[in-house]
Short mmCIF file of C-alpha atoms in Angstrom, two decimals:
data_model
loop_
_atom_site.label_atom_id
_atom_site.label_comp_id
_atom_site.label_asym_id
_atom_site.label_seq_id
_atom_site.Cartn_x
_atom_site.Cartn_y
_atom_site.Cartn_z
CA MET A 23 -20.81 -23.62 43.15
CA LEU A 24 -18.85 -20.36 43.03
CA LEU A 25 -15.60 -22.28 42.56
CA SER A 26 -17.10 -24.30 39.70
CA LEU A 27 -18.30 -21.14 37.99
CA LEU A 28 -14.86 -19.55 38.36
CA LEU A 29 -13.18 -22.61 36.86
CA LEU A 30 -15.63 -22.55 33.95
CA LEU A 31 -14.85 -18.89 33.26
CA LEU A 32 -11.13 -19.63 33.34
CA LEU A 33 -11.58 -22.51 30.89
CA VAL A 34 -13.57 -20.32 28.51
CA ARG A 35 -10.90 -17.62 28.77
CA ALA A 36 -8.16 -20.18 28.07
CA SER A 37 -9.98 -21.47 24.99
CA GLN A 38 -10.10 -17.93 23.58
CA ALA A 39 -6.51 -16.95 24.42
CA SER A 40 -3.54 -16.38 22.16
CA HIS A 41 -5.03 -16.87 18.73
CA PHE A 42 -5.77 -13.49 17.09
CA LEU A 43 -3.72 -12.12 14.14
CA GLY A 44 -5.69 -9.06 13.14
CA THR A 45 -8.63 -7.93 11.05
CA MET A 46 -9.78 -5.41 8.46
CA MET A 47 -13.10 -4.02 7.25
CA THR A 48 -14.28 -1.93 4.30
CA TYR A 49 -17.75 -0.78 3.27
CA TYR A 50 -19.63 0.02 0.09
CA PRO A 51 -22.98 1.89 -0.16
CA GLU A 52 -25.51 -0.11 -2.17
CA GLU A 53 -28.74 1.82 -2.71
CA THR A 54 -30.60 4.92 -1.55
CA PHE A 55 -34.39 4.51 -1.48
CA ALA A 56 -37.19 7.06 -1.98
CA ASP A 57 -38.12 7.00 1.71
CA GLY A 58 -34.60 8.08 2.70
CA SER A 59 -33.41 4.66 3.83
CA VAL A 60 -30.06 3.40 2.56
CA SER A 61 -28.35 0.04 2.33
CA VAL A 62 -24.66 -0.65 2.85
CA ILE A 63 -22.50 -3.74 2.57
CA LEU A 64 -19.61 -4.24 4.99
CA ARG A 65 -16.84 -6.67 4.04
CA TYR A 66 -14.38 -7.86 6.63
CA LYS A 67 -11.65 -10.40 7.24
CA LEU A 68 -10.85 -12.20 10.48
CA ASN A 69 -7.39 -13.68 11.08
CA PHE A 70 -6.91 -16.40 13.68
CA VAL A 71 -4.50 -19.27 14.23
CA SER A 72 -7.27 -21.74 13.42
CA CYS A 73 -10.29 -21.64 11.14
CA VAL A 74 -12.52 -22.65 14.08
CA ASP A 75 -11.75 -19.45 16.03
CA SER A 76 -14.08 -16.52 15.52
CA ASP A 77 -15.56 -13.27 16.79
CA ALA A 78 -18.45 -11.02 15.74
CA TRP A 79 -18.65 -7.32 14.89
CA GLN A 80 -20.98 -5.24 17.05
CA CYS A 81 -22.92 -2.23 15.73
CA ASN A 82 -23.37 1.10 17.53
CA GLY A 83 -25.58 3.99 16.40
CA ASN A 84 -27.85 4.10 13.36
CA CYS A 85 -27.56 0.36 12.73
CA GLY A 86 -30.98 -0.30 11.20
CA ALA A 87 -31.68 -3.90 10.30
CA GLN A 88 -29.18 -6.55 9.28
CA THR A 89 -30.79 -7.85 6.09
CA GLN A 90 -28.14 -10.27 4.87
CA THR A 91 -25.04 -11.95 6.19
CA LEU A 92 -22.42 -13.81 4.18
CA GLY A 93 -21.01 -16.39 6.56
CA LEU A 94 -17.28 -16.64 7.08
CA SER A 95 -15.54 -18.34 4.16
CA VAL A 96 -11.89 -19.35 4.15
CA VAL A 97 -9.65 -17.18 1.98
CA GLN A 98 -6.47 -19.14 2.75
CA GLU A 99 -5.18 -21.32 5.57
CA VAL A 100 -1.55 -21.95 6.49
CA SER A 101 -1.70 -24.98 8.75
CA GLY A 102 -0.50 -24.28 12.28
CA GLU A 103 0.18 -20.60 11.54
CA TRP A 104 -2.94 -18.71 10.43
CA CYS A 105 -6.33 -18.85 8.81
CA GLN A 106 -7.95 -15.89 7.08
CA ARG A 107 -11.71 -15.85 6.48
CA GLU A 108 -13.91 -13.31 4.76
CA GLY A 109 -17.45 -12.32 5.67
CA ALA A 110 -19.98 -9.69 4.64
CA ILE A 111 -22.90 -7.94 6.36
CA THR A 112 -25.62 -5.94 4.61
CA ARG A 113 -27.55 -3.37 6.64
CA LEU A 114 -30.66 -1.37 5.76
CA LEU A 115 -30.55 1.97 7.59
CA PRO A 116 -33.70 4.08 8.21
CA ASN A 117 -31.74 7.21 7.20
CA ASN A 118 -28.24 8.11 6.16
CA THR A 119 -26.86 8.90 9.60
CA GLY A 120 -23.58 7.06 10.11
CA PHE A 121 -22.73 4.35 12.60
CA GLU A 122 -19.77 2.43 14.05
CA THR A 123 -18.87 -1.23 14.11
CA LEU A 124 -16.67 -2.71 16.82
CA LEU A 125 -14.66 -5.93 17.12
CA ALA A 126 -13.34 -6.54 20.63
CA GLY A 127 -12.03 -9.54 22.53
CA GLY A 128 -8.81 -11.29 23.54
CA ASP A 129 -6.09 -12.41 22.98
CA TRP A 130 -3.50 -11.84 20.25
CA ILE A 131 -1.03 -14.66 19.54
CA ASN A 132 1.71 -15.41 22.06
CA SER A 133 4.85 -13.34 22.54
CA ILE A 134 3.64 -10.02 21.10
CA GLN A 135 6.59 -7.72 21.72
CA ASN A 136 4.71 -4.41 21.93
CA GLY A 137 2.53 -5.48 24.85
CA ILE A 138 -0.80 -5.91 23.01
CA VAL A 139 -3.08 -8.49 24.63
CA SER A 140 -6.73 -7.76 23.84
CA TRP A 141 -7.94 -6.97 20.36
CA ARG A 142 -10.11 -4.02 19.45
CA ALA A 143 -10.93 -2.56 16.02
CA VAL A 144 -13.36 0.21 15.04
CA THR A 145 -14.96 1.15 11.71
CA ALA A 146 -16.67 4.55 11.31
CA VAL A 147 -19.26 4.31 8.49
CA GLU A 148 -20.29 7.59 6.81
CA MET A 149 -23.48 7.31 4.75
CA ARG A 150 -24.55 10.94 4.24
CA ASN A 151 -24.80 12.13 0.64
CA ARG A 152 -21.65 13.86 -0.61
CA SER A 153 -22.08 17.15 -2.45
CA ASP A 154 -19.00 16.53 -4.62
CA ILE A 155 -19.99 13.15 -6.07
CA GLY A 156 -23.75 13.14 -5.39
CA LYS A 157 -23.83 9.85 -3.50
CA PRO A 158 -22.82 8.33 -0.14
CA ASN A 159 -19.20 7.78 0.75
CA THR A 160 -17.27 4.59 0.04
CA SER A 161 -14.50 3.68 2.47
CA PRO A 162 -10.88 3.19 1.44
CA GLN A 163 -10.30 -0.31 0.07
CA THR A 164 -7.50 -2.47 1.41
CA THR A 165 -6.56 -5.94 2.57
CA ILE A 166 -3.58 -7.62 4.23
CA LEU A 167 -2.23 -11.07 5.03
CA PRO A 168 -2.53 -12.15 8.67
CA ALA A 169 1.27 -12.21 9.02
CA LEU A 170 4.18 -10.70 7.10
CA ARG A 171 7.79 -11.83 7.56
CA ILE A 172 10.95 -9.71 7.45
CA PRO A 173 14.51 -10.85 8.32
CA SER A 174 15.85 -8.95 11.31
CA ASN A 175 18.85 -7.56 9.38
CA CYS A 176 16.99 -6.24 6.31
CA ALA A 177 15.79 -2.64 6.08
CA LYS A 178 12.53 -2.87 4.15
CA ASN A 179 9.43 -0.83 3.36
CA ILE A 180 6.02 -2.47 3.64
CA ASN A 181 3.95 -0.61 1.06
CA LEU A 182 0.33 -1.12 2.03
CA LEU A 183 -2.54 -0.86 -0.41
CA ALA A 184 -4.89 2.00 0.39
CA PHE A 185 -7.16 2.83 -2.52
CA ASP A 186 -10.29 4.99 -2.48
CA PRO A 187 -12.98 4.49 -5.17
CA ASP A 188 -14.24 8.06 -4.64
CA GLY A 189 -10.83 9.51 -5.49
CA ASP A 190 -10.25 10.77 -1.94
CA LYS A 191 -6.84 11.23 -0.36
CA VAL A 192 -6.05 8.19 1.79
CA ARG A 193 -3.88 8.42 4.89
CA CYS A 194 -2.65 5.81 7.34
CA ARG A 195 -1.78 6.19 11.01
CA TYR A 196 -1.43 4.06 14.10
CA GLY A 197 -4.53 3.59 16.22
CA ASN A 198 -5.15 5.96 19.11
CA THR A 199 -5.73 4.51 22.58
CA SER A 200 -7.56 7.64 23.80
CA ALA A 201 -10.03 7.22 20.93
CA SER A 202 -10.55 3.56 21.91
CA GLU A 203 -9.40 2.40 18.47
CA CYS A 204 -7.42 -0.48 19.99
CA ASP A 205 -6.67 -1.85 23.47
CA PRO A 206 -3.96 -0.54 23.83
CA CYS A 207 -2.52 1.01 20.64
CA THR A 208 1.22 0.76 21.40
CA PRO A 209 3.04 0.85 18.01
CA PRO A 210 5.78 -1.67 17.19
CA SER A 211 9.19 -0.24 18.02
CA VAL A 212 10.61 -1.59 14.74
CA LEU A 213 8.08 0.09 12.44
CA SER A 214 7.19 3.68 11.68
CA VAL A 215 4.19 4.69 9.59
CA SER A 216 3.92 7.43 6.98
CA SER A 217 0.68 9.06 5.95
CA ASN A 218 1.03 7.51 2.49
CA CYS A 219 0.71 4.05 4.07
CA SER A 220 4.35 2.99 3.89
CA LEU A 221 5.81 1.14 6.89
CA PRO A 222 9.63 1.41 7.04
CA PHE A 223 11.21 -1.40 9.07
CA SER A 224 14.29 -0.76 11.24
CA PRO A 225 16.59 -3.81 11.50
CA THR A 226 16.93 -5.44 14.93
CA TYR A 227 19.55 -8.11 14.09
CA SER A 228 17.78 -10.54 16.41
CA ASN A 229 18.55 -14.25 16.06
CA THR A 230 15.11 -15.31 17.26
CA GLU A 231 11.66 -14.73 15.75
CA LEU A 232 9.84 -11.79 17.31
CA HIS A 233 6.15 -10.95 16.85
CA TYR A 234 4.63 -7.46 16.72
CA ALA A 235 0.97 -6.46 16.56
CA VAL A 236 0.42 -3.77 13.91
CA GLN A 237 -2.79 -1.80 14.54
CA LEU A 238 -3.47 0.80 11.86
CA VAL A 239 -6.33 3.14 11.03
CA ILE A 240 -6.94 4.17 7.41
CA GLU A 241 -8.93 7.34 6.70
CA ASP A 242 -10.19 9.11 3.56
CA PHE A 243 -10.02 12.89 3.13
CA PRO A 244 -11.77 14.91 0.40
CA THR A 245 -9.56 16.58 -2.20
CA GLN A 246 -11.67 19.75 -1.93
CA ASN A 247 -14.11 21.12 0.61
CA MET A 248 -17.54 19.51 0.33
CA ASN A 249 -20.78 19.03 2.26
CA LEU A 250 -22.29 15.92 3.78
CA ILE A 251 -26.06 16.11 3.35
CA GLN A 252 -28.34 14.27 5.77
CA THR A 253 -31.76 12.85 4.93
CA ASP A 254 -33.48 15.69 6.83
CA GLY A 255 -31.62 18.29 4.73
CA SER A 256 -29.07 19.34 7.32
CA GLN A 257 -25.47 19.68 6.10
CA VAL A 258 -21.99 19.41 7.56
CA VAL A 259 -18.89 20.87 5.89
CA LYS A 260 -15.87 18.63 5.43
CA THR A 261 -12.57 20.30 4.59
CA THR A 262 -9.50 18.64 3.12
CA ASN A 263 -8.23 18.18 6.68
CA ASP A 264 -11.35 16.35 7.91
CA ALA A 265 -11.52 12.56 7.74
CA ILE A 266 -14.73 11.26 6.19
CA SER A 267 -14.57 7.68 7.46
CA LYS A 268 -12.11 5.29 9.04
CA ILE A 269 -11.39 1.58 8.79
CA PRO A 270 -9.04 -0.71 10.76
CA LEU A 271 -6.15 -2.68 9.29
CA GLN A 272 -4.44 -5.02 11.75
CA PHE A 273 -1.91 -7.82 11.25
CA VAL A 274 1.19 -9.43 12.77
CA LEU A 275 4.76 -8.64 11.75
CA LYS A 276 7.08 -11.62 12.26
CA VAL A 277 10.72 -10.54 12.44
CA GLY A 278 12.88 -13.59 11.72
CA PRO A 279 16.57 -14.45 12.01
CA PRO A 280 19.08 -12.65 9.75
CA VAL A 281 19.77 -13.81 6.19
CA PRO A 282 23.18 -13.70 4.46
CA SER A 283 21.92 -11.17 1.90
CA CYS A 284 18.94 -8.81 1.79
CA GLU A 285 19.06 -8.46 -1.99
CA ASP A 286 15.78 -9.37 -3.62
CA GLY A 287 16.07 -12.50 -5.73
CA ALA A 288 18.77 -14.17 -3.62
CA TYR A 289 17.25 -15.40 -0.36
CA LEU A 290 14.18 -13.17 -0.47
CA PRO A 291 11.96 -13.93 -3.48
CA ARG A 292 11.84 -11.30 -6.22
CA PHE A 293 8.87 -10.78 -8.51
CA LEU A 294 9.38 -11.15 -12.24
CA PRO A 295 7.18 -10.28 -15.25
CA PRO A 296 4.34 -10.90 -15.96
CA THR A 297 3.54 -10.22 -12.28
CA PRO A 298 1.43 -7.03 -12.13
CA GLU A 299 3.10 -4.00 -10.63
CA ASN A 300 2.13 -2.93 -7.13
CA ARG A 301 -1.16 -0.99 -7.11
CA ALA A 302 -1.97 -1.97 -10.71
CA GLN A 303 -5.64 -1.40 -11.53
CA LEU A 304 -7.32 -4.31 -13.31
CA PHE A 305 -10.85 -4.72 -14.67
CA ALA A 306 -13.01 -7.85 -14.57
CA PRO A 307 -16.55 -7.88 -16.01
CA ALA A 308 -19.06 -9.72 -13.81
CA GLY A 309 -19.22 -13.39 -14.68
CA GLN A 310 -15.86 -13.42 -16.47
CA ALA A 311 -12.73 -14.93 -14.94
CA LEU A 312 -9.76 -12.69 -14.28
CA VAL A 313 -6.40 -14.48 -14.22
CA ILE A 314 -3.48 -12.82 -12.43
CA ASN A 315 -0.18 -14.48 -13.33
CA ILE A 316 2.56 -14.26 -10.72
CA ARG A 317 6.20 -15.24 -11.14
CA ALA A 318 9.12 -15.02 -8.71
CA GLU A 319 12.67 -16.26 -8.25
CA ALA A 320 15.06 -16.86 -5.35
CA THR A 321 18.48 -18.25 -6.25
CA GLN A 322 19.64 -19.11 -2.71
CA SER A 323 16.41 -20.37 -1.14
CA VAL A 324 13.55 -22.66 -2.10
CA ILE A 325 10.24 -21.08 -3.10
CA THR A 326 7.47 -22.94 -1.27
CA GLY A 327 4.25 -21.15 -2.17
CA LEU A 328 2.08 -18.12 -2.75
CA LEU A 329 0.23 -16.47 0.15
CA TYR A 330 -2.58 -14.06 -0.65
CA SER A 331 -5.48 -12.07 0.72
CA GLY A 332 -8.46 -11.22 -1.44
CA PRO A 333 -11.96 -12.47 -2.31
CA TYR A 334 -12.68 -15.80 -0.63
CA ASN A 335 -13.59 -17.47 -3.95
CA ALA A 336 -10.29 -16.66 -5.68
CA VAL A 337 -8.54 -19.84 -6.85
CA LYS A 338 -4.78 -20.31 -6.54
CA ASN A 339 -2.80 -22.51 -8.93
CA SER A 340 0.88 -23.38 -9.28
CA SER A 341 2.63 -24.37 -12.50
CA GLY A 342 6.11 -25.06 -11.18
CA SER A 343 8.51 -23.44 -8.75
CA GLY A 344 7.95 -19.71 -8.66
CA ASN A 345 5.02 -19.73 -11.11
CA PHE A 346 1.53 -19.09 -9.76
CA SER A 347 -1.82 -17.72 -10.78
CA LEU A 348 -4.86 -16.34 -9.00
CA THR A 349 -8.20 -16.65 -10.79
CA TRP A 350 -11.29 -14.76 -9.65
CA THR A 351 -14.74 -14.56 -11.22
CA PRO A 352 -16.77 -11.67 -9.75
CA SER A 353 -20.54 -11.96 -9.41
CA ALA A 354 -23.19 -9.65 -10.83
CA SER A 355 -23.88 -8.29 -7.34
CA GLU A 356 -20.28 -6.97 -7.23
CA ASP A 357 -20.60 -4.95 -10.43
CA GLY A 358 -19.12 -1.48 -10.02
CA GLN A 359 -17.21 -2.37 -6.86
CA SER A 360 -13.44 -2.44 -6.33
CA HIS A 361 -11.73 -5.37 -4.64
CA PRO A 362 -8.13 -5.44 -3.42
CA ILE A 363 -5.90 -8.51 -3.76
CA CYS A 364 -2.51 -8.67 -2.00
CA PHE A 365 0.09 -11.43 -2.10
CA VAL A 366 3.63 -12.48 -1.20
CA VAL A 367 5.77 -15.38 -2.40
CA GLN A 368 7.19 -17.48 0.43
CA ALA A 369 10.56 -19.25 0.43
CA ASN A 370 12.48 -21.47 2.85
CA TYR A 371 16.13 -21.08 3.74
CA SER A 372 17.64 -23.31 6.40
CA ASN A 373 14.16 -23.89 7.94
CA THR A 374 13.52 -20.13 8.08
CA LEU A 375 10.48 -18.84 6.21
CA LEU A 376 11.05 -15.74 4.08
CA HIS A 377 8.64 -13.46 2.25
CA SER A 378 8.95 -11.36 -0.88
CA ASP A 379 7.81 -7.76 -0.81
CA LEU A 380 4.07 -7.29 -0.43
CA ARG A 381 2.37 -6.67 -3.76
CA CYS A 382 -1.25 -5.60 -4.24
CA VAL A 383 -3.61 -4.97 -7.15
CA ILE A 384 -7.04 -3.35 -7.38
CA VAL A 385 -9.73 -5.19 -9.34
CA THR A 386 -12.70 -3.10 -10.47
CA VAL A 387 -15.72 -5.20 -11.40
CA GLY A 388 -17.24 -4.15 -14.72
CA ASN A 389 -16.22 -3.11 -18.19
CA SER A 390 -13.37 -0.67 -18.52
CA PRO A 391 -14.01 2.99 -19.40
CA THR A 392 -14.16 4.11 -23.05
CA THR A 393 -10.75 3.95 -24.67
CA THR A 394 -8.97 7.23 -25.33
CA PRO A 395 -5.86 7.62 -27.52
CA ILE A 396 -2.91 8.80 -25.42
CA PRO A 397 0.30 9.82 -27.26
CA ILE A 398 3.39 8.67 -25.37
CA VAL A 399 6.97 9.43 -26.38
CA VAL A 400 9.77 7.26 -25.03
CA SER A 401 13.20 8.88 -25.11
CA THR A 402 16.54 9.03 -23.33
CA ASN A 403 19.22 11.56 -22.63
CA GLN A 404 21.88 9.07 -23.79
CA THR A 405 22.27 10.48 -27.29
CA THR A 406 26.09 10.33 -27.35
CA GLU A 407 28.80 7.98 -26.24
CA GLN A 408 31.66 9.03 -23.95
CA THR A 409 33.94 9.70 -26.92
CA THR A 410 33.32 12.46 -29.46
CA GLU A 411 35.17 10.85 -32.36
CA ALA A 412 33.27 10.57 -35.60
CA PRO A 413 32.24 7.14 -36.85
CA THR A 414 35.00 5.46 -38.82
CA THR A 415 33.13 2.61 -40.44
CA THR A 416 30.38 2.35 -42.96
CA THR A 417 26.85 2.26 -41.49
CA THR A 418 24.38 -0.38 -42.66
CA THR A 419 20.78 0.44 -41.74
CA THR A 420 17.70 -1.77 -41.92
CA THR A 421 14.20 -0.80 -40.85
CA THR A 422 11.55 -3.36 -39.88
CA PRO A 423 8.09 -2.49 -38.55
CA ILE A 424 7.55 -4.32 -35.26
CA PRO A 425 4.07 -4.37 -33.70
CA ILE A 426 4.03 -3.55 -30.00
CA VAL A 427 0.95 -4.78 -28.14
CA VAL A 428 0.17 -3.62 -24.61
CA SER A 429 -2.49 -5.66 -22.83
CA THR A 430 -4.50 -4.55 -19.77
CA ASN A 431 -6.65 -7.71 -19.50
CA GLN A 432 -9.75 -5.92 -20.68
CA THR A 433 -8.47 -4.20 -23.83
CA THR A 434 -5.75 -4.90 -26.35
CA GLU A 435 -3.77 -1.81 -27.29
CA GLN A 436 -1.58 -2.00 -30.36
CA THR A 437 0.83 0.23 -32.22
CA THR A 438 3.41 -0.43 -34.87
CA VAL A 439 6.86 1.07 -34.41
CA ALA A 440 9.64 1.17 -36.98
CA ILE A 441 12.87 0.04 -35.34
CA THR A 442 16.10 0.98 -37.06
CA THR A 443 19.31 -0.92 -36.33
CA ALA A 444 22.68 0.47 -37.32
CA THR A 445 26.15 -1.06 -37.27
CA THR A 446 28.80 1.53 -36.37
CA THR A 447 31.76 1.91 -34.10
CA PRO A 448 30.70 2.76 -30.52
CA THR A 449 31.10 6.51 -30.87
CA THR A 450 28.29 9.01 -31.46
CA LEU A 451 24.82 7.68 -32.31
CA ALA A 452 22.73 9.46 -34.89
CA SER A 453 18.95 9.18 -34.55
CA THR A 454 15.68 10.18 -36.09
CA GLU A 455 12.25 10.35 -34.43
CA ALA A 456 10.28 7.10 -34.25
CA ASN A 457 13.46 5.06 -34.69
CA VAL A 458 15.34 2.86 -32.23
CA THR A 459 19.04 2.98 -33.14
CA THR A 460 21.58 0.52 -31.82
CA SER A 461 25.32 0.34 -32.25
CA ALA A 462 27.45 -2.76 -32.39
CA PRO A 463 29.35 -4.09 -30.59
CA GLY A 464 28.40 -1.72 -27.79
CA PRO A 465 25.17 -1.71 -25.76
CA GLN A 466 21.76 -0.87 -27.21
CA TYR A 467 19.93 2.38 -26.55
CA ILE A 468 16.53 3.79 -27.34
CA ILE A 469 17.14 7.18 -28.88
CA ALA A 470 13.53 8.07 -29.68
CA LEU A 471 10.40 6.00 -29.90
CA ASN A 472 7.09 7.57 -30.80
CA MET A 473 4.12 5.46 -29.72
CA MET A 474 0.39 5.96 -29.98
CA ILE A 475 -1.52 3.77 -27.52
CA SER A 476 -5.27 3.41 -27.24
CA THR A 477 -5.89 2.89 -23.55
CA THR A 478 -8.70 2.82 -21.03
CA LEU A 479 -6.48 4.38 -18.40
CA SER A 480 -5.85 8.00 -17.52
CA LEU A 481 -2.23 9.09 -17.92
CA GLY A 482 -2.68 11.44 -14.96
CA ASN A 483 -4.09 8.81 -12.59
CA ASN A 484 -2.45 5.62 -13.88
CA SER A 485 0.96 6.76 -15.12
CA ASP A 486 2.85 4.15 -13.09
CA TYR A 487 0.81 1.30 -14.55
CA ILE A 488 1.10 2.62 -18.13
CA ILE A 489 4.86 3.04 -17.75
CA THR A 490 5.13 -0.53 -16.44
CA LEU A 491 3.28 -1.89 -19.47
CA ILE A 492 5.61 -0.01 -21.82
CA LYS A 493 8.70 -1.20 -19.94
CA ASN A 494 7.63 -4.86 -20.02
CA LYS A 495 7.00 -4.65 -23.75
CA LEU A 496 10.36 -3.01 -24.44
CA ILE A 497 12.08 -5.76 -22.45
CA GLU A 498 10.24 -8.37 -24.51
CA LYS A 499 11.62 -6.70 -27.64
CA GLY A 500 15.19 -7.16 -26.45
CA LEU A 501 15.99 -4.18 -24.28
CA PRO A 502 17.76 -4.95 -20.97
CA SER A 503 15.67 -5.44 -17.84
CA THR A 504 17.73 -2.69 -16.17
CA ILE A 505 15.98 0.07 -18.10
CA SER A 506 13.99 2.51 -16.01
CA LEU A 507 11.22 4.87 -17.07
CA ARG A 508 9.91 8.08 -15.57
CA LEU A 509 7.17 10.55 -16.43
CA LEU A 510 8.36 14.01 -17.46
CA SER A 511 6.40 17.16 -16.70
CA SER A 512 5.65 17.54 -20.41
CA GLY A 513 3.88 14.20 -20.47
CA LEU A 514 6.85 12.41 -22.03
CA VAL A 515 8.16 9.13 -20.65
CA ALA A 516 11.93 9.16 -20.24
CA VAL A 517 13.88 5.88 -20.44
CA THR A 518 17.30 5.32 -18.94
CA THR A 519 19.50 2.24 -18.77
CA ALA A 520 21.50 1.34 -15.70
CA SER A 521 25.26 1.13 -16.16
CA PRO A 522 26.66 -2.39 -16.41
#
């Protein structure tokens, strides 16, 4: 009898072994009631080799009652490699004391190089009322694919998405074994982590595929000292050095054989417009479909598909090699929430799978904020050519108003700019404000372009996204794709063109 029981335990253990590829969890407070009780929704993703594998989160502390559970729904499955599913749990807490959730079991997939066998992930949920925003805390928002691929000879940065709806400072670190945040927490030898959630990869030049378990903890820190106020009136001070909450982010890094070139767009897919920039913030009113168009190229490999992580009911479509779209229609219950979507484009070279850089966007459910006019000036320092000779030919100038429209999915922003073209010898270039002057036969330059854009975005908080929109529109109007833009301290946007 004892032998039979032992064999049964071994069989159960074998059926659970070598199939885990990580997890993540975020949380969003829902409602605070008159009696002091609060409700919170926890969203999580489980990554296993197969869609039949599973595990359950356990609750410790002020767990209250589990009032609703959204069963696991498949986000995306890559047959024989991984399956990501999304679930949600709603809890009604008797008061706003925090609690922890724990996911623990075994084992990770085979051949993990950094010695991780069992899985363990912890979420610390903070529900006390914040004195700075007058409501409970929302965790950082993030997501990740179960596995990311990097060739062993390519130095790359994995730029993770870590966004906080409360405006807190978000920091990333590896899990701590002494804090029981993983079991164990040995970091991958090929990756380092910065507090701004960038993971630089150090090339290994290995000819075989190597797997590493990446076990991260993401925390939010207030931007100024504030108090956490409990239902009974007691308060705790949180400084800018004190984490408010923490969430896990775990996945597998697959380091593959070397490629002949690490340049994006050759063997490794490169994103092209109209793909949103990394960390772009999009808006989608409840009940209305948001379409994210994604385009990529790889001249020396074959693009085979789009891999993504986001809401389980997002729909992927393909319209030819390198052209994809993700469509998501948020529900009314998600109004006011922010949802991350991350994706890579996958290619095949000589039976080796390759990934583009990771790109992520943040989708806020609801109408965009009230539009505010933001004056933006685009200029360059390239006001003269290398020679100082005066022009020797007659200049013919024509001016044509060209409308420039910048779209942010939720609002159309339009301005009309007068563009002046001039035919001169390639010497000095004269210019006037609000004109774009070009010389023939030499290259084209923007000398000064004065634009007024009505936008829903804050220049201080969304400068990268605004600059990207301007750049894409300038490229559409004929400027080279090599132009680069940067924000000046005065609020101006400077444009430069790379040398041929």
